[in-house]
Amino acid sequence: MESLKGFKRTTYCGTPRPGDIGRDVAVCGWVQRRRDLGQLIFIDLRDRTGILQLAFDDSTDREIFKKAFTVRSEFVLAARGKLRERSSKNKDLPTGEVELEVTELRVLAESETPPFEIVDNSDVNDMLRLKYRYLDLRRPEMQRAIAVRHKVVKTARDYFDESGFYEIETPMLTKSTPEGARDYLVPSRVHPGKFYALPQSPQQYKQMLMLAGFDKYFQIARCFRDEDLRADRQPEFTQIDLEMSFVETDDVIAVNEGFLKTVFKNVLNIDIDTPILRVPYAEAMERYGSDKPDLRFGLELKNVSDLVQNCGFKVFSDPVAAGGSVRLISVPGGAEAFPRKQIDALVEFVKTYGAKGLAWMRLGADGVSSSFAKFMTEEENEKIIARAGAKTGDLILIVADGRDKTVFTALGALRIECARRLGLIRKDDYKLLWVTEFPMFEYSEEEGRYVAVHHPFTAPMDEDIDKLETDKQNCRAKAYDIVLNGIELGGGSIRISTPEMQETVFRALGFTSEEAQERFGYFINAFKYGAPPHGGLAYGLDRLVMLLVGADSIRDVIAFPKVQNASEPMTSSPDAVDKKQLDELKIGLTRDTLTT
Amino acid sequence: MESLKGFKRTTYCGTPRPGDIGRDVAVCGWVQRRRDLGQLIFIDLRDRTGILQLAFDDSTDREIFKKAFTVRSEFVLAARGKLRERSSKNKDLPTGEVELEVTELRVLAESETPPFEIVDNSDVNDMLRLKYRYLDLRRPEMQRAIAVRHKVVKTARDYFDESGFYEIETPMLTKSTPEGARDYLVPSRVHPGKFYALPQSPQQYKQMLMLAGFDKYFQIARCFRDEDLRADRQPEFTQIDLEMSFVETDDVIAVNEGFLKTVFKNVLNIDIDTPILRVPYAEAMERYGSDKPDLRFGLELKNVSDLVQNCGFKVFSDPVAAGGSVRLISVPGGAEAFPRKQIDALVEFVKTYGAKGLAWMRLGADGVSSSFAKFMTEEENEKIIARAGAKTGDLILIVADGRDKTVFTALGALRIECARRLGLIRKDDYKLLWVTEFPMFEYSEEEGRYVAVHHPFTAPMDEDIDKLETDKQNCRAKAYDIVLNGIELGGGSIRISTPEMQETVFRALGFTSEEAQERFGYFINAFKYGAPPHGGLAYGLDRLVMLLVGADSIRDVIAFPKVQNASEPMTSSPDAVDKKQLDELKIGLTRDTLTT
């Protein structure tokens, strides 16, 4: 192996252009491939910026030529020489019109044959990729993802700094709360039997920073949640977290619209229109069956409960009578696009979302067919078609349920499924909206009481303060989510800032003062010493970057992600540890662990 | 309590100047104090930028005047009005020439009497301060510290971004290593009996990022160490961490000198000279008895072993014969400054650093007195004085020990102690240096073998490669520390980048290939697939900020620090958790924990 000693790189591989021909440059990188053509050897040298062709021919020093002949994929080279015009140009490569006539070559490191080729879109098993993550990350796609991630966080830091925010670090070793069922715990050697918790978010600390008068705070904060990893979650994830004092909802939204505008411009060179559309929660549910609607396509929900409440078809009328609803979507061109068999698949689809079934009406060119028309009058059917705004060629899909929530969930999902099947969803289309006026409370069957939808420190809307104790169901919060293409990018709220209001909300949640004190301790006390009105928001950074690079999973925008079972294949963490370490912490494994 | 509704702040309290007189402004903040002068009320309103005087007088609406009369310290107010010239100016306040003639006043929140006054330099117990950290942080000194910290990290992010570094996040839930005796462990619910470890540094991951071709990485990374908290350490601390590929020592140093220059300019408006002085480790020890010397004063060490090796004073000659040394510092003016009693104190001082005693020679105006002169010849004494460069009025302090290390440690500490007592240390003087050429290995009595001084991935100096197995004692590493005023700001090294060299170093450390594989697993394998030459550095951010703001403790530059016993008084973490949570993790407390 040769040393780098005295070798100064002058140029990244991906940067030379025809204008650079004649320049002496020095490059370093990895061998993407070597091609031998008898008297000619070409080596594609790769670094984070791209690929440059190194050329060795008759004019090359024989020792160098011989050395070039020995290199293999993923060897690490340093090469110096003169840039010259390439005889056979490669239009697919930004550097495809030039090549390096090599006059000095060093093999800095050799490589065994890697377990997979370093190229995008190859058919490599995910576990193998992650085990050799340091090789997987060499792929251009991963290089780009990490570069974009850097750009997004840099943009965030610049933007919030310019907007007067301080970046302030909050602790990682925090206190577990009774709400913290999914806290990661950290035993303390100094305090045997006591535990820290890793933060699920910096929520309490950032509110303390507002009480401390820092006025505007942000942090790109690692957060932790020990839960069964559902689709595309990570045990550790990153939030762009911010909080502001002396603000109302409009102020928080305005700052964040500026941020989103800047990110989209910097990363995708896209101008997004501001102000961004705001849709109240209730309207989002009514129209899209979702509190994070994808606005890249229509297929809006329509409520036909009033049309069917007295009809002869009990599948429709009973749910309405039970306080539920009957709603539909009309799929343009669906009559053709979804033959009977595919409709059956849609029926199965909505069942996975809790719907009992799916009624349909097909407005084919050859006439109307329907799963229910015969149970209803002609007039009733006509009215449904009219409400749906359907015309010949369309397909109407109807869900009825005694619980509104089920109707929304099923139709909301079906709306997306139909759009996907019809190819209505463009990946390069970016539709942002704010969903506002979330409910304060939702009834938890499990706990037998109303619980906070957001968290118990969220302020109610001024108009709904009198509903806090009398009409919880309809009490709305000063809470807002920012949604992009059907995915929640972030969410936040205006917080409660007076002890009186906090006490009222705790009472509404069914806590006595003593219970609240026990649960939230120091946090409640802090508000006795002058809290400013404040509010904030937190973005899921991983998701934001995923959407911006067009990746399918947040795993593709995290350098060293965990897999579904929360382990990391490269380092094999988590792992067993020495008993000595546990002894020092004064903890032991329980018997069923030892025997498994 | 009144609502903020519709009130838009226009101005921070600390910003109005005489040029703003006549402007209508709206401010928000906390009541620093209220003064009642009969027909006049003045309220000092404080926010993160400073204080503005609100004035209420005859011309003030009576309702507003009455309201102003009711406010107390730390109430939160919103006030609107016109800026006018202040009749009695306050030269100590940047806004001292103006005041706000209030025409609208809202009390946004009241405050109980805080447990201590929100002023700097008050005599408040530290534990009380930290318990009410949200109040303590309201003090101008803490506001400034956090603002400077923000500026330092922003400067770091800007600088490294401009220098081509990507900010890349590495995992917090990592794998515990056999070296990780001080790892914080995190039990895993998904993998009972297995544990993650919180990182002591991102060292392995950042090297993987170099192998992955990211070329230049940085991160402002939280790190963790579960150790008994010695003087001013925190269980969680923050590093500015960076790593570069295709570089040698000079490249890493050059990038970091640029960073330090920028930080000092941005934060303190000080121009530091570059290149920064480099002192090899051996020289630093010889001259200052320390690998992190404070260069703000002289008092350099001198070796007199050669002069005393054959003298009749066994306290000097024996240590030299045993392979140790006899060294001194000469304190200018010390004969006057340190009367006999103080010299006795210095003797006790060096004993706490392991020295058996302290010999001294006082060159008083009234003649020479000495603790040892009578045991030596006149000529020997003269030679010592000459070597010391001492003159009348000076005090020579000598330590002799059979172990060089003890001599260095004791004299190095004594050198600082004398400078402190003589008032030679200026807080606003900033003396930077690089200490280079650290030893690769040091002998561990405890383990009975040579261990790595830095870490086992540090590259040896090219000149010393042949000493790796034959002369470990004198084998130097490509390692460097950056030192400011006697404090290590950061350190790093060029890393080993080939499996062959890594194996040689492991052998030098006494590991077989199998042992190395078991200890470092995936990390060693990764280097088989083409590792670039690389190196980096990590700064202790907390310490850097502490020095820049002139704080005495890193606690004063961390928003929510832990105290000496690793607990946080505000939230009372760590704390006991529900047995249910432990059951889910399949861990239990051992008996002695339960009974304590």
PDB file of C-alpha atoms in Angstrom, chain A residues 1 4-6 8-9 12 28-30 48 74 76 109-114 134-135 137-138 143 146-147 149-150 153-154 157-158 161 164-176 180 182 184-187 189-196 205 208-216 219 222 224 226-228 236 238 246-248 251 462 498 522 526 528-532 541 560 562 565-566 568 570-575 577 581-582 584-588 590 592-593, chain B residues 1 4-6 8-9 12 28-30 48 74 76 109-114 134-135 137-138 143 146-147 149-150 153-154 157-158 161 164-176 180 182 184-187 189-196 205 208-216 219 222 224 226-228 236 238 246-248 251 462 498 522 526 528-532 541 560 562 565-566 568 570-575 577 581-582 584 586-590 592-593:
ATOM      1  CA  MET A   1       0.000   0.000   0.000  1.00  0.00           C
ATOM      2  CA  LEU A   4      -0.732   9.761   0.765  1.00  0.00           C
ATOM      3  CA  LYS A   5       2.351  11.586   2.006  1.00  0.00           C
ATOM      4  CA  GLY A   6       2.835  14.825   0.104  1.00  0.00           C
ATOM      5  CA  LYS A   8      -2.536  17.127  -2.264  1.00  0.00           C
ATOM      6  CA  ARG A   9      -5.865  16.578  -3.928  1.00  0.00           C
ATOM      7  CA  TYR A  12     -13.177  16.339  -6.997  1.00  0.00           C
ATOM      8  CA  CYS A  28      -8.613  10.719  -5.099  1.00  0.00           C
ATOM      9  CA  GLY A  29     -11.360   8.132  -4.965  1.00  0.00           C
ATOM     10  CA  TRP A  30     -12.613   4.599  -5.359  1.00  0.00           C
ATOM     11  CA  ARG A  48     -18.858  11.886  -3.569  1.00  0.00           C
ATOM     12  CA  GLU A  74     -13.252  -0.329  -4.707  1.00  0.00           C
ATOM     13  CA  VAL A  76      -8.647   3.538  -3.247  1.00  0.00           C
ATOM     14  CA  ALA A 109      -5.835   0.894  -0.177  1.00  0.00           C
ATOM     15  CA  GLU A 110      -6.882  -2.369  -1.744  1.00  0.00           C
ATOM     16  CA  SER A 111     -10.294  -3.929  -1.468  1.00  0.00           C
ATOM     17  CA  GLU A 112     -11.615  -7.418  -1.265  1.00  0.00           C
ATOM     18  CA  THR A 113     -14.453  -8.094  -3.665  1.00  0.00           C
ATOM     19  CA  PRO A 114     -17.405  -6.328  -2.055  1.00  0.00           C
ATOM     20  CA  TYR A 134     -20.472   1.646   4.707  1.00  0.00           C
ATOM     21  CA  LEU A 135     -20.531   0.120   1.205  1.00  0.00           C
ATOM     22  CA  LEU A 137     -23.700   4.398   1.394  1.00  0.00           C
ATOM     23  CA  ARG A 138     -21.171   4.630  -1.443  1.00  0.00           C
ATOM     24  CA  GLN A 143     -24.706   9.991  -1.372  1.00  0.00           C
ATOM     25  CA  ILE A 146     -27.284  12.419   2.723  1.00  0.00           C
ATOM     26  CA  ALA A 147     -26.193  15.526   0.814  1.00  0.00           C
ATOM     27  CA  ARG A 149     -30.331  15.976   4.248  1.00  0.00           C
ATOM     28  CA  HIS A 150     -27.342  18.188   5.003  1.00  0.00           C
ATOM     29  CA  VAL A 153     -30.747  21.001   8.034  1.00  0.00           C
ATOM     30  CA  LYS A 154     -28.412  23.790   6.929  1.00  0.00           C
ATOM     31  CA  ARG A 157     -30.461  26.459  10.769  1.00  0.00           C
ATOM     32  CA  ASP A 158     -29.871  29.456   8.531  1.00  0.00           C
ATOM     33  CA  ASP A 161     -31.145  31.885  12.914  1.00  0.00           C
ATOM     34  CA  GLY A 164     -34.136  35.384  15.485  1.00  0.00           C
ATOM     35  CA  PHE A 165     -34.246  31.863  16.887  1.00  0.00           C
ATOM     36  CA  TYR A 166     -31.531  30.539  19.170  1.00  0.00           C
ATOM     37  CA  GLU A 167     -30.458  26.945  18.753  1.00  0.00           C
ATOM     38  CA  ILE A 168     -30.509  25.544  22.283  1.00  0.00           C
ATOM     39  CA  GLU A 169     -29.705  21.990  23.306  1.00  0.00           C
ATOM     40  CA  THR A 170     -32.035  20.232  25.711  1.00  0.00           C
ATOM     41  CA  PRO A 171     -31.084  17.146  27.743  1.00  0.00           C
ATOM     42  CA  MET A 172     -31.149  13.600  26.419  1.00  0.00           C
ATOM     43  CA  LEU A 173     -31.032  12.088  29.891  1.00  0.00           C
ATOM     44  CA  THR A 174     -34.433  13.200  31.123  1.00  0.00           C
ATOM     45  CA  LYS A 175     -37.172  12.057  33.455  1.00  0.00           C
ATOM     46  CA  SER A 176     -39.641   9.335  32.645  1.00  0.00           C
ATOM     47  CA  GLY A 180     -43.960   7.685  28.984  1.00  0.00           C
ATOM     48  CA  ARG A 182     -42.781   4.060  25.357  1.00  0.00           C
ATOM     49  CA  TYR A 184     -36.387   4.225  26.563  1.00  0.00           C
ATOM     50  CA  LEU A 185     -35.002   3.956  30.075  1.00  0.00           C
ATOM     51  CA  VAL A 186     -31.374   4.439  31.089  1.00  0.00           C
ATOM     52  CA  PRO A 187     -30.240   2.990  34.415  1.00  0.00           C
ATOM     53  CA  ARG A 189     -24.837   3.868  38.093  1.00  0.00           C
ATOM     54  CA  VAL A 190     -24.693   6.764  40.528  1.00  0.00           C
ATOM     55  CA  HIS A 191     -28.324   6.296  41.597  1.00  0.00           C
ATOM     56  CA  PRO A 192     -29.013   2.556  41.722  1.00  0.00           C
ATOM     57  CA  GLY A 193     -32.648   1.738  41.100  1.00  0.00           C
ATOM     58  CA  LYS A 194     -33.289   5.048  39.367  1.00  0.00           C
ATOM     59  CA  PHE A 195     -33.574   5.643  35.656  1.00  0.00           C
ATOM     60  CA  TYR A 196     -33.312   8.414  33.151  1.00  0.00           C
ATOM     61  CA  TYR A 205     -37.855  21.652  28.041  1.00  0.00           C
ATOM     62  CA  MET A 208     -39.250  25.914  30.027  1.00  0.00           C
ATOM     63  CA  LEU A 209     -37.024  27.847  27.605  1.00  0.00           C
ATOM     64  CA  MET A 210     -39.981  30.078  26.799  1.00  0.00           C
ATOM     65  CA  LEU A 211     -40.609  30.606  30.512  1.00  0.00           C
ATOM     66  CA  ALA A 212     -36.907  31.421  30.790  1.00  0.00           C
ATOM     67  CA  GLY A 213     -37.380  34.241  28.298  1.00  0.00           C
ATOM     68  CA  PHE A 214     -35.379  32.948  25.325  1.00  0.00           C
ATOM     69  CA  ASP A 215     -38.252  34.106  23.154  1.00  0.00           C
ATOM     70  CA  LYS A 216     -37.476  31.987  20.093  1.00  0.00           C
ATOM     71  CA  GLN A 219     -33.239  22.629  17.772  1.00  0.00           C
ATOM     72  CA  ARG A 222     -32.947  13.461  18.359  1.00  0.00           C
ATOM     73  CA  PHE A 224     -36.716   8.288  20.927  1.00  0.00           C
ATOM     74  CA  ASP A 226     -39.551   2.357  22.162  1.00  0.00           C
ATOM     75  CA  GLU A 227     -42.471   1.000  20.203  1.00  0.00           C
ATOM     76  CA  ASP A 228     -43.093  -1.873  17.919  1.00  0.00           C
ATOM     77  CA  GLU A 236     -34.563   7.183  17.157  1.00  0.00           C
ATOM     78  CA  THR A 238     -35.010  13.579  14.330  1.00  0.00           C
ATOM     79  CA  PHE A 246     -45.697  36.245  22.446  1.00  0.00           C
ATOM     80  CA  VAL A 247     -47.290  34.679  19.392  1.00  0.00           C
ATOM     81  CA  GLU A 248     -50.615  33.427  18.147  1.00  0.00           C
ATOM     82  CA  ASP A 251     -47.377  34.005  13.767  1.00  0.00           C
ATOM     83  CA  ASP A 462     -60.863  31.170  22.415  1.00  0.00           C
ATOM     84  CA  THR A 498     -51.629  30.394  32.701  1.00  0.00           C
ATOM     85  CA  TYR A 522     -42.291  20.917  38.410  1.00  0.00           C
ATOM     86  CA  ALA A 526     -43.099  26.746  36.702  1.00  0.00           C
ATOM     87  CA  LYS A 528     -46.751  30.238  38.549  1.00  0.00           C
ATOM     88  CA  TYR A 529     -43.801  32.539  37.866  1.00  0.00           C
ATOM     89  CA  GLY A 530     -44.928  34.350  34.755  1.00  0.00           C
ATOM     90  CA  ALA A 531     -45.231  32.356  31.560  1.00  0.00           C
ATOM     91  CA  PRO A 532     -45.412  34.191  28.240  1.00  0.00           C
ATOM     92  CA  LEU A 541     -36.964  15.695   9.617  1.00  0.00           C
ATOM     93  CA  PHE A 560     -27.219   4.248   9.945  1.00  0.00           C
ATOM     94  CA  LYS A 562     -32.313   0.507  12.494  1.00  0.00           C
ATOM     95  CA  ASN A 565     -37.013  -5.027  14.923  1.00  0.00           C
ATOM     96  CA  ALA A 566     -35.066  -2.007  16.195  1.00  0.00           C
ATOM     97  CA  GLU A 568     -28.806  -2.273  13.558  1.00  0.00           C
ATOM     98  CA  MET A 570     -23.875  -3.266  10.878  1.00  0.00           C
ATOM     99  CA  THR A 571     -22.840  -3.102  14.529  1.00  0.00           C
ATOM    100  CA  SER A 572     -25.248  -5.788  15.794  1.00  0.00           C
ATOM    101  CA  SER A 573     -26.780  -3.502  18.358  1.00  0.00           C
ATOM    102  CA  PRO A 574     -28.462  -3.996  20.744  1.00  0.00           C
ATOM    103  CA  ASP A 575     -26.358  -6.761  22.182  1.00  0.00           C
ATOM    104  CA  VAL A 577     -23.370  -6.935  27.827  1.00  0.00           C
ATOM    105  CA  GLN A 581     -21.694  -3.873  33.707  1.00  0.00           C
ATOM    106  CA  LEU A 582     -25.165  -4.847  34.932  1.00  0.00           C
ATOM    107  CA  GLU A 584     -22.492  -1.944  38.529  1.00  0.00           C
ATOM    108  CA  LEU A 585     -25.917  -0.658  37.548  1.00  0.00           C
ATOM    109  CA  LYS A 586     -27.509  -2.870  40.181  1.00  0.00           C
ATOM    110  CA  ILE A 587     -29.895  -4.411  37.733  1.00  0.00           C
ATOM    111  CA  GLY A 588     -30.398  -7.989  36.678  1.00  0.00           C
ATOM    112  CA  THR A 590     -35.437 -11.467  35.043  1.00  0.00           C
ATOM    113  CA  ASP A 592     -37.657 -15.498  31.673  1.00  0.00           C
ATOM    114  CA  THR A 593     -35.018 -13.419  29.907  1.00  0.00           C
TER     115      THR A 593
ATOM    116  CA  MET B   1     -55.357  37.508  32.968  1.00  0.00           C
ATOM    117  CA  LEU B   4     -52.434  38.435  23.624  1.00  0.00           C
ATOM    118  CA  LYS B   5     -55.164  38.359  20.993  1.00  0.00           C
ATOM    119  CA  GLY B   6     -54.474  40.859  18.259  1.00  0.00           C
ATOM    120  CA  LYS B   8     -48.364  42.261  17.677  1.00  0.00           C
ATOM    121  CA  ARG B   9     -44.997  42.959  19.233  1.00  0.00           C
ATOM    122  CA  TYR B  12     -37.525  44.086  21.593  1.00  0.00           C
ATOM    123  CA  CYS B  28     -43.572  42.310  25.604  1.00  0.00           C
ATOM    124  CA  GLY B  29     -41.614  41.025  28.564  1.00  0.00           C
ATOM    125  CA  TRP B  30     -41.200  40.464  32.259  1.00  0.00           C
ATOM    126  CA  ARG B  48     -33.846  38.628  26.112  1.00  0.00           C
ATOM    127  CA  GLU B  74     -41.876  38.745  36.936  1.00  0.00           C
ATOM    128  CA  VAL B  76     -45.616  39.188  32.014  1.00  0.00           C
ATOM    129  CA  ALA B 109     -49.529  36.449  33.266  1.00  0.00           C
ATOM    130  CA  GLU B 110     -49.004  37.068  36.948  1.00  0.00           C
ATOM    131  CA  SER B 111     -46.179  35.697  39.034  1.00  0.00           C
ATOM    132  CA  GLU B 112     -45.786  34.536  42.558  1.00  0.00           C
ATOM    133  CA  THR B 113     -42.777  36.019  44.323  1.00  0.00           C
ATOM    134  CA  PRO B 114     -39.854  34.111  42.816  1.00  0.00           C
ATOM    135  CA  TYR B 134     -36.335  28.451  34.206  1.00  0.00           C
ATOM    136  CA  LEU B 135     -35.977  31.474  36.507  1.00  0.00           C
ATOM    137  CA  LEU B 137     -31.973  31.334  32.982  1.00  0.00           C
ATOM    138  CA  ARG B 138     -33.782  34.690  32.945  1.00  0.00           C
ATOM    139  CA  GLN B 143     -29.153  34.800  28.496  1.00  0.00           C
ATOM    140  CA  ILE B 146     -26.881  30.746  25.703  1.00  0.00           C
ATOM    141  CA  ALA B 147     -26.825  33.405  22.989  1.00  0.00           C
ATOM    142  CA  ARG B 149     -23.429  29.253  22.524  1.00  0.00           C
ATOM    143  CA  HIS B 150     -25.889  29.656  19.678  1.00  0.00           C
ATOM    144  CA  VAL B 153     -22.556  26.491  16.928  1.00  0.00           C
ATOM    145  CA  LYS B 154     -23.902  28.635  14.087  1.00  0.00           C
ATOM    146  CA  ARG B 157     -22.052  24.989  11.011  1.00  0.00           C
ATOM    147  CA  ASP B 158     -21.471  27.829   8.585  1.00  0.00           C
ATOM    148  CA  ASP B 161     -20.514  23.822   5.469  1.00  0.00           C
ATOM    149  CA  GLY B 164     -17.331  21.306   2.096  1.00  0.00           C
ATOM    150  CA  PHE B 165     -18.332  19.283   5.153  1.00  0.00           C
ATOM    151  CA  TYR B 166     -21.668  17.487   5.350  1.00  0.00           C
ATOM    152  CA  GLU B 167     -23.464  17.474   8.667  1.00  0.00           C
ATOM    153  CA  ILE B 168     -24.435  13.832   9.177  1.00  0.00           C
ATOM    154  CA  GLU B 169     -26.241  12.380  12.169  1.00  0.00           C
ATOM    155  CA  THR B 170     -24.903   9.203  13.715  1.00  0.00           C
ATOM    156  CA  PRO B 171     -26.934   6.922  15.997  1.00  0.00           C
ATOM    157  CA  MET B 172     -27.455   7.480  19.709  1.00  0.00           C
ATOM    158  CA  LEU B 173     -28.594   3.926  20.295  1.00  0.00           C
ATOM    159  CA  THR B 174     -25.324   2.132  19.597  1.00  0.00           C
ATOM    160  CA  LYS B 175     -23.450  -0.948  20.654  1.00  0.00           C
ATOM    161  CA  SER B 176     -21.585  -1.282  23.918  1.00  0.00           C
ATOM    162  CA  GLY B 180     -17.136   0.878  27.179  1.00  0.00           C
ATOM    163  CA  ARG B 182     -18.460   3.923  31.261  1.00  0.00           C
ATOM    164  CA  TYR B 184     -24.733   4.328  29.596  1.00  0.00           C
ATOM    165  CA  LEU B 185     -26.782   1.250  28.772  1.00  0.00           C
ATOM    166  CA  VAL B 186     -30.306   1.241  27.367  1.00  0.00           C
ATOM    167  CA  PRO B 187     -32.371  -1.922  27.737  1.00  0.00           C
ATOM    168  CA  ARG B 189     -38.005  -3.982  25.010  1.00  0.00           C
ATOM    169  CA  VAL B 190     -37.913  -5.715  21.637  1.00  0.00           C
ATOM    170  CA  HIS B 191     -34.776  -7.689  22.534  1.00  0.00           C
ATOM    171  CA  PRO B 192     -35.017  -8.660  26.202  1.00  0.00           C
ATOM    172  CA  GLY B 193     -31.634  -9.109  27.821  1.00  0.00           C
ATOM    173  CA  LYS B 194     -29.904  -6.980  25.204  1.00  0.00           C
ATOM    174  CA  PHE B 195     -28.801  -3.406  25.562  1.00  0.00           C
ATOM    175  CA  TYR B 196     -27.912  -0.430  23.462  1.00  0.00           C
ATOM    176  CA  TYR B 205     -19.464   5.874  12.917  1.00  0.00           C
ATOM    177  CA  MET B 208     -17.495   4.462   8.654  1.00  0.00           C
ATOM    178  CA  LEU B 209     -18.695   7.653   6.966  1.00  0.00           C
ATOM    179  CA  MET B 210     -15.188   8.138   5.586  1.00  0.00           C
ATOM    180  CA  LEU B 211     -15.185   4.550   4.324  1.00  0.00           C
ATOM    181  CA  ALA B 212     -18.564   5.332   2.778  1.00  0.00           C
ATOM    182  CA  GLY B 213     -16.974   8.127   0.768  1.00  0.00           C
ATOM    183  CA  PHE B 214     -18.611  11.174   2.322  1.00  0.00           C
ATOM    184  CA  ASP B 215     -15.187  12.781   2.296  1.00  0.00           C
ATOM    185  CA  LYS B 216     -15.839  15.475   4.865  1.00  0.00           C
ATOM    186  CA  GLN B 219     -21.653  16.941  13.521  1.00  0.00           C
ATOM    187  CA  ARG B 222     -24.232  14.715  22.073  1.00  0.00           C
ATOM    188  CA  PHE B 224     -22.375  10.388  27.123  1.00  0.00           C
ATOM    189  CA  ASP B 226     -21.317   7.424  33.019  1.00  0.00           C
ATOM    190  CA  GLU B 227     -18.505   8.341  35.334  1.00  0.00           C
ATOM    191  CA  ASP B 228     -18.150   9.832  38.732  1.00  0.00           C
ATOM    192  CA  GLU B 236     -23.966  14.277  28.654  1.00  0.00           C
ATOM    193  CA  THR B 238     -21.472  18.067  23.311  1.00  0.00           C
ATOM    194  CA  PHE B 246      -7.464  12.080   1.828  1.00  0.00           C
ATOM    195  CA  VAL B 247      -5.730  14.302   4.340  1.00  0.00           C
ATOM    196  CA  GLU B 248      -2.619  14.453   6.473  1.00  0.00           C
ATOM    197  CA  ASP B 251      -4.714  19.512   6.346  1.00  0.00           C
ATOM    198  CA  ASP B 462       5.798   7.497   9.564  1.00  0.00           C
ATOM    199  CA  THR B 498      -5.168  -0.229   6.095  1.00  0.00           C
ATOM    200  CA  TYR B 522     -17.389  -5.195  12.002  1.00  0.00           C
ATOM    201  CA  ALA B 526     -14.914  -2.664   7.015  1.00  0.00           C
ATOM    202  CA  LYS B 528     -10.939  -4.639   3.952  1.00  0.00           C
ATOM    203  CA  TYR B 529     -13.080  -2.851   1.376  1.00  0.00           C
ATOM    204  CA  GLY B 530     -10.987   0.185   0.579  1.00  0.00           C
ATOM    205  CA  ALA B 531     -10.563   2.792   3.291  1.00  0.00           C
ATOM    206  CA  PRO B 532      -9.322   6.242   2.360  1.00  0.00           C
ATOM    207  CA  LEU B 541     -18.203  22.499  22.798  1.00  0.00           C
ATOM    208  CA  PHE B 560     -30.285  22.327  31.759  1.00  0.00           C
ATOM    209  CA  LYS B 562     -26.816  17.991  35.691  1.00  0.00           C
ATOM    210  CA  ASN B 565     -24.115  13.514  41.279  1.00  0.00           C
ATOM    211  CA  ALA B 566     -25.497  13.343  37.741  1.00  0.00           C
ATOM    212  CA  GLU B 568     -31.041  17.283  37.427  1.00  0.00           C
ATOM    213  CA  MET B 570     -35.444  20.823  38.073  1.00  0.00           C
ATOM    214  CA  THR B 571     -37.089  17.624  36.854  1.00  0.00           C
ATOM    215  CA  SER B 572     -35.678  15.338  39.573  1.00  0.00           C
ATOM    216  CA  SER B 573     -34.147  12.951  37.077  1.00  0.00           C
ATOM    217  CA  PRO B 574     -33.122  10.204  37.299  1.00  0.00           C
ATOM    218  CA  ASP B 575     -36.060   8.797  39.194  1.00  0.00           C
ATOM    219  CA  VAL B 577     -40.007   4.094  37.456  1.00  0.00           C
ATOM    220  CA  GLN B 581     -41.983  -0.534  32.840  1.00  0.00           C
ATOM    221  CA  LEU B 582     -39.146  -2.706  34.140  1.00  0.00           C
ATOM    222  CA  GLU B 584     -41.692  -4.957  30.014  1.00  0.00           C
ATOM    223  CA  LYS B 586     -37.444  -7.883  31.459  1.00  0.00           C
ATOM    224  CA  ILE B 587     -35.061  -6.401  33.957  1.00  0.00           C
ATOM    225  CA  GLY B 588     -35.213  -6.215  37.702  1.00  0.00           C
ATOM    226  CA  LEU B 589     -33.425  -4.392  40.453  1.00  0.00           C
ATOM    227  CA  THR B 590     -30.930  -6.482  42.344  1.00  0.00           C
ATOM    228  CA  ASP B 592     -29.129  -4.578  47.400  1.00  0.00           C
ATOM    229  CA  THR B 593     -30.832  -1.873  45.368  1.00  0.00           C
TER     230      THR B 593
END
